PDB file of C-alpha atoms in Angstrom:
ATOM      1  CA  MET A   1       0.181  -0.026  -0.012  1.00 66.00           C
ATOM      2  CA  ARG A   2       1.517   3.398  -0.866  1.00 73.00           C
ATOM      3  CA  PRO A   3       1.633   6.175   1.594  1.00 76.00           C
ATOM      4  CA  PRO A   4      -1.221   8.750   1.578  1.00 73.00           C
ATOM      5  CA  LYS A   5      -0.351  12.089  -0.376  1.00 79.00           C
ATOM      6  CA  PRO A   6       0.062  15.159   1.764  1.00 79.00           C
ATOM      7  CA  PHE A   7      -2.640  17.944   1.538  1.00 80.00           C
ATOM      8  CA  PRO A   8      -1.606  21.362   0.241  1.00 81.00           C
ATOM      9  CA  THR A   9      -1.057  23.645   2.655  1.00 85.00           C
ATOM     10  CA  GLY A  10      -3.814  26.054   3.674  1.00 87.00           C
ATOM     11  CA  SER A  11      -6.341  23.388   2.717  1.00 87.00           C
ATOM     12  CA  VAL A  12      -7.505  22.731   6.177  1.00 89.00           C
ATOM     13  CA  GLU A  13      -8.504  26.508   6.642  1.00 91.00           C
ATOM     14  CA  GLN A  14     -10.227  26.568   3.286  1.00 91.00           C
ATOM     15  CA  LEU A  15     -12.143  23.473   4.192  1.00 92.00           C
ATOM     16  CA  GLN A  16     -13.192  24.687   7.606  1.00 92.00           C
ATOM     17  CA  ARG A  17     -14.515  28.102   6.054  1.00 92.00           C
ATOM     18  CA  LEU A  18     -16.424  25.984   3.288  1.00 90.00           C
ATOM     19  CA  LEU A  19     -17.693  23.974   5.777  1.00 90.00           C
ATOM     20  CA  LYS A  20     -19.597  27.019   7.456  1.00 92.00           C
ATOM     21  CA  GLN A  21     -21.071  28.221   4.109  1.00 91.00           C
ATOM     22  CA  VAL A  22     -22.794  25.162   2.800  1.00 89.00           C
ATOM     23  CA  LYS A  23     -26.507  24.396   3.329  1.00 89.00           C
ATOM     24  CA  ARG A  24     -26.959  21.244   1.977  1.00 89.00           C
ATOM     25  CA  VAL A  25     -26.246  17.838   4.122  1.00 90.00           C
ATOM     26  CA  ALA A  26     -24.647  16.200   0.806  1.00 88.00           C
ATOM     27  CA  ASP A  27     -22.236  19.091   0.599  1.00 89.00           C
ATOM     28  CA  GLN A  28     -21.260  19.003   4.366  1.00 92.00           C
ATOM     29  CA  ARG A  29     -20.791  15.096   4.161  1.00 93.00           C
ATOM     30  CA  ARG A  30     -18.499  15.639   1.299  1.00 92.00           C
ATOM     31  CA  ILE A  31     -16.522  18.445   2.707  1.00 93.00           C
ATOM     32  CA  GLN A  32     -16.318  16.758   6.195  1.00 93.00           C
ATOM     33  CA  ALA A  33     -14.697  13.870   4.559  1.00 94.00           C
ATOM     34  CA  VAL A  34     -11.987  15.743   2.899  1.00 94.00           C
ATOM     35  CA  LEU A  35     -11.271  17.512   6.008  1.00 93.00           C
ATOM     36  CA  MET A  36     -10.925  14.527   8.381  1.00 93.00           C
ATOM     37  CA  ARG A  37      -8.236  13.077   5.943  1.00 91.00           C
ATOM     38  CA  ALA A  38      -6.725  16.542   5.898  1.00 91.00           C
ATOM     39  CA  LEU A  39      -6.651  17.137   9.687  1.00 90.00           C
ATOM     40  CA  ASP A  40      -5.486  13.666  11.106  1.00 87.00           C
ATOM     41  CA  ALA A  41      -5.006  11.295   8.132  1.00 83.00           C
ATOM     42  CA  SER A  42      -8.123   9.032   9.167  1.00 86.00           C
ATOM     43  CA  PRO A  43      -8.298   5.927   7.228  1.00 90.00           C
ATOM     44  CA  PRO A  44     -11.151   5.941   4.599  1.00 91.00           C
ATOM     45  CA  GLU A  45     -12.990   3.293   6.417  1.00 94.00           C
ATOM     46  CA  ARG A  46     -13.307   5.268   9.677  1.00 94.00           C
ATOM     47  CA  ILE A  47     -14.401   8.395   7.746  1.00 94.00           C
ATOM     48  CA  ALA A  48     -16.840   6.517   5.939  1.00 95.00           C
ATOM     49  CA  VAL A  49     -18.660   5.380   9.286  1.00 95.00           C
ATOM     50  CA  VAL A  50     -18.662   8.848  10.699  1.00 94.00           C
ATOM     51  CA  THR A  51     -19.913  10.665   7.424  1.00 93.00           C
ATOM     52  CA  GLY A  52     -22.524   7.881   6.244  1.00 93.00           C
ATOM     53  CA  LEU A  53     -20.845   7.585   2.666  1.00 94.00           C
ATOM     54  CA  SER A  54     -19.272   4.578   1.397  1.00 95.00           C
ATOM     55  CA  VAL A  55     -15.617   3.755   1.288  1.00 95.00           C
ATOM     56  CA  ALA A  56     -15.161   3.717  -2.252  1.00 95.00           C
ATOM     57  CA  THR A  57     -17.094   7.462  -2.230  1.00 94.00           C
ATOM     58  CA  VAL A  58     -14.549   8.692   0.525  1.00 94.00           C
ATOM     59  CA  ARG A  59     -11.615   7.600  -1.707  1.00 93.00           C
ATOM     60  CA  ILE A  60     -12.703   9.035  -4.826  1.00 93.00           C
ATOM     61  CA  LEU A  61     -13.403  12.486  -2.964  1.00 93.00           C
ATOM     62  CA  HIS A  62      -9.955  12.462  -1.583  1.00 91.00           C
ATOM     63  CA  SER A  63      -8.146  11.898  -4.834  1.00 92.00           C
ATOM     64  CA  ARG A  64     -10.535  14.025  -6.534  1.00 91.00           C
ATOM     65  CA  PHE A  65      -9.673  16.860  -3.908  1.00 91.00           C
ATOM     66  CA  LEU A  66      -6.082  16.171  -4.260  1.00 91.00           C
ATOM     67  CA  ARG A  67      -5.973  16.420  -8.211  1.00 90.00           C
ATOM     68  CA  GLU A  68      -8.581  19.401  -8.555  1.00 90.00           C
ATOM     69  CA  GLY A  69      -8.642  21.213  -5.167  1.00 88.00           C
ATOM     70  CA  LEU A  70     -11.876  22.912  -4.023  1.00 87.00           C
ATOM     71  CA  ALA A  71     -13.409  22.756  -7.356  1.00 84.00           C
ATOM     72  CA  SER A  72     -13.826  18.920  -6.976  1.00 86.00           C
ATOM     73  CA  LEU A  73     -16.275  19.398  -4.115  1.00 84.00           C
ATOM     74  CA  GLN A  74     -18.863  21.417  -6.195  1.00 78.00           C
ATOM     75  CA  ASP A  75     -21.881  19.458  -7.405  1.00 72.00           C
ATOM     76  CA  ARG A  76     -21.398  17.656 -10.724  1.00 71.00           C
ATOM     77  CA  PRO A  77     -24.118  17.387 -13.244  1.00 69.00           C
ATOM     78  CA  GLY A  78     -25.874  13.781 -13.041  1.00 68.00           C
ATOM     79  CA  ARG A  79     -27.300  11.537 -15.378  1.00 66.00           C
ATOM     80  CA  GLY A  80     -30.920  12.600 -14.814  1.00 67.00           C
ATOM     81  CA  GLY A  81     -33.098  14.533 -17.081  1.00 68.00           C
ATOM     82  CA  ARG A  82     -35.764  13.987 -19.866  1.00 66.00           C
ATOM     83  CA  ARG A  83     -35.336  10.301 -21.701  1.00 67.00           C
ATOM     84  CA  TYR A  84     -38.084   8.287 -23.386  1.00 68.00           C
ATOM     85  CA  GLY A  85     -40.661  11.302 -22.992  1.00 74.00           C
ATOM     86  CA  LEU A  86     -44.054  10.609 -24.365  1.00 80.00           C
ATOM     87  CA  LEU A  87     -44.947  14.127 -24.485  1.00 80.00           C
ATOM     88  CA  THR A  88     -43.283  17.031 -26.004  1.00 82.00           C
ATOM     89  CA  GLU A  89     -42.133  19.960 -23.968  1.00 83.00           C
ATOM     90  CA  LYS A  90     -45.216  21.919 -25.375  1.00 89.00           C
ATOM     91  CA  GLN A  91     -47.501  19.479 -24.596  1.00 87.00           C
ATOM     92  CA  VAL A  92     -46.409  19.037 -20.905  1.00 84.00           C
ATOM     93  CA  ALA A  93     -46.560  22.968 -20.621  1.00 87.00           C
ATOM     94  CA  GLY A  94     -50.160  22.790 -21.830  1.00 89.00           C
ATOM     95  CA  LEU A  95     -51.074  19.932 -19.528  1.00 86.00           C
ATOM     96  CA  LEU A  96     -49.603  21.722 -16.484  1.00 87.00           C
ATOM     97  CA  ALA A  97     -50.918  25.214 -17.470  1.00 79.00           C
TER      98      ALA A  97
END
């Protein structure tokens, strides 16, 4: 097993500031997962138990943060959207009006 990479200088303070600003629980969990690792190098298994995330998600969050910085903690577009719609947008708007 390779040794964990060190977090950039000042990232703990930035993460703590960001944690105070966010409103959604999902955002708080992501930030907490990275912050716990930055503060005391907690293992991903322990962080997963505390935050309620999966171990794989915790590892992904850590590696993304080390590659991309704070931008990695922003929401990413999901796979949602209209698929196989039986009505057109215009028909839906007419139905809802």
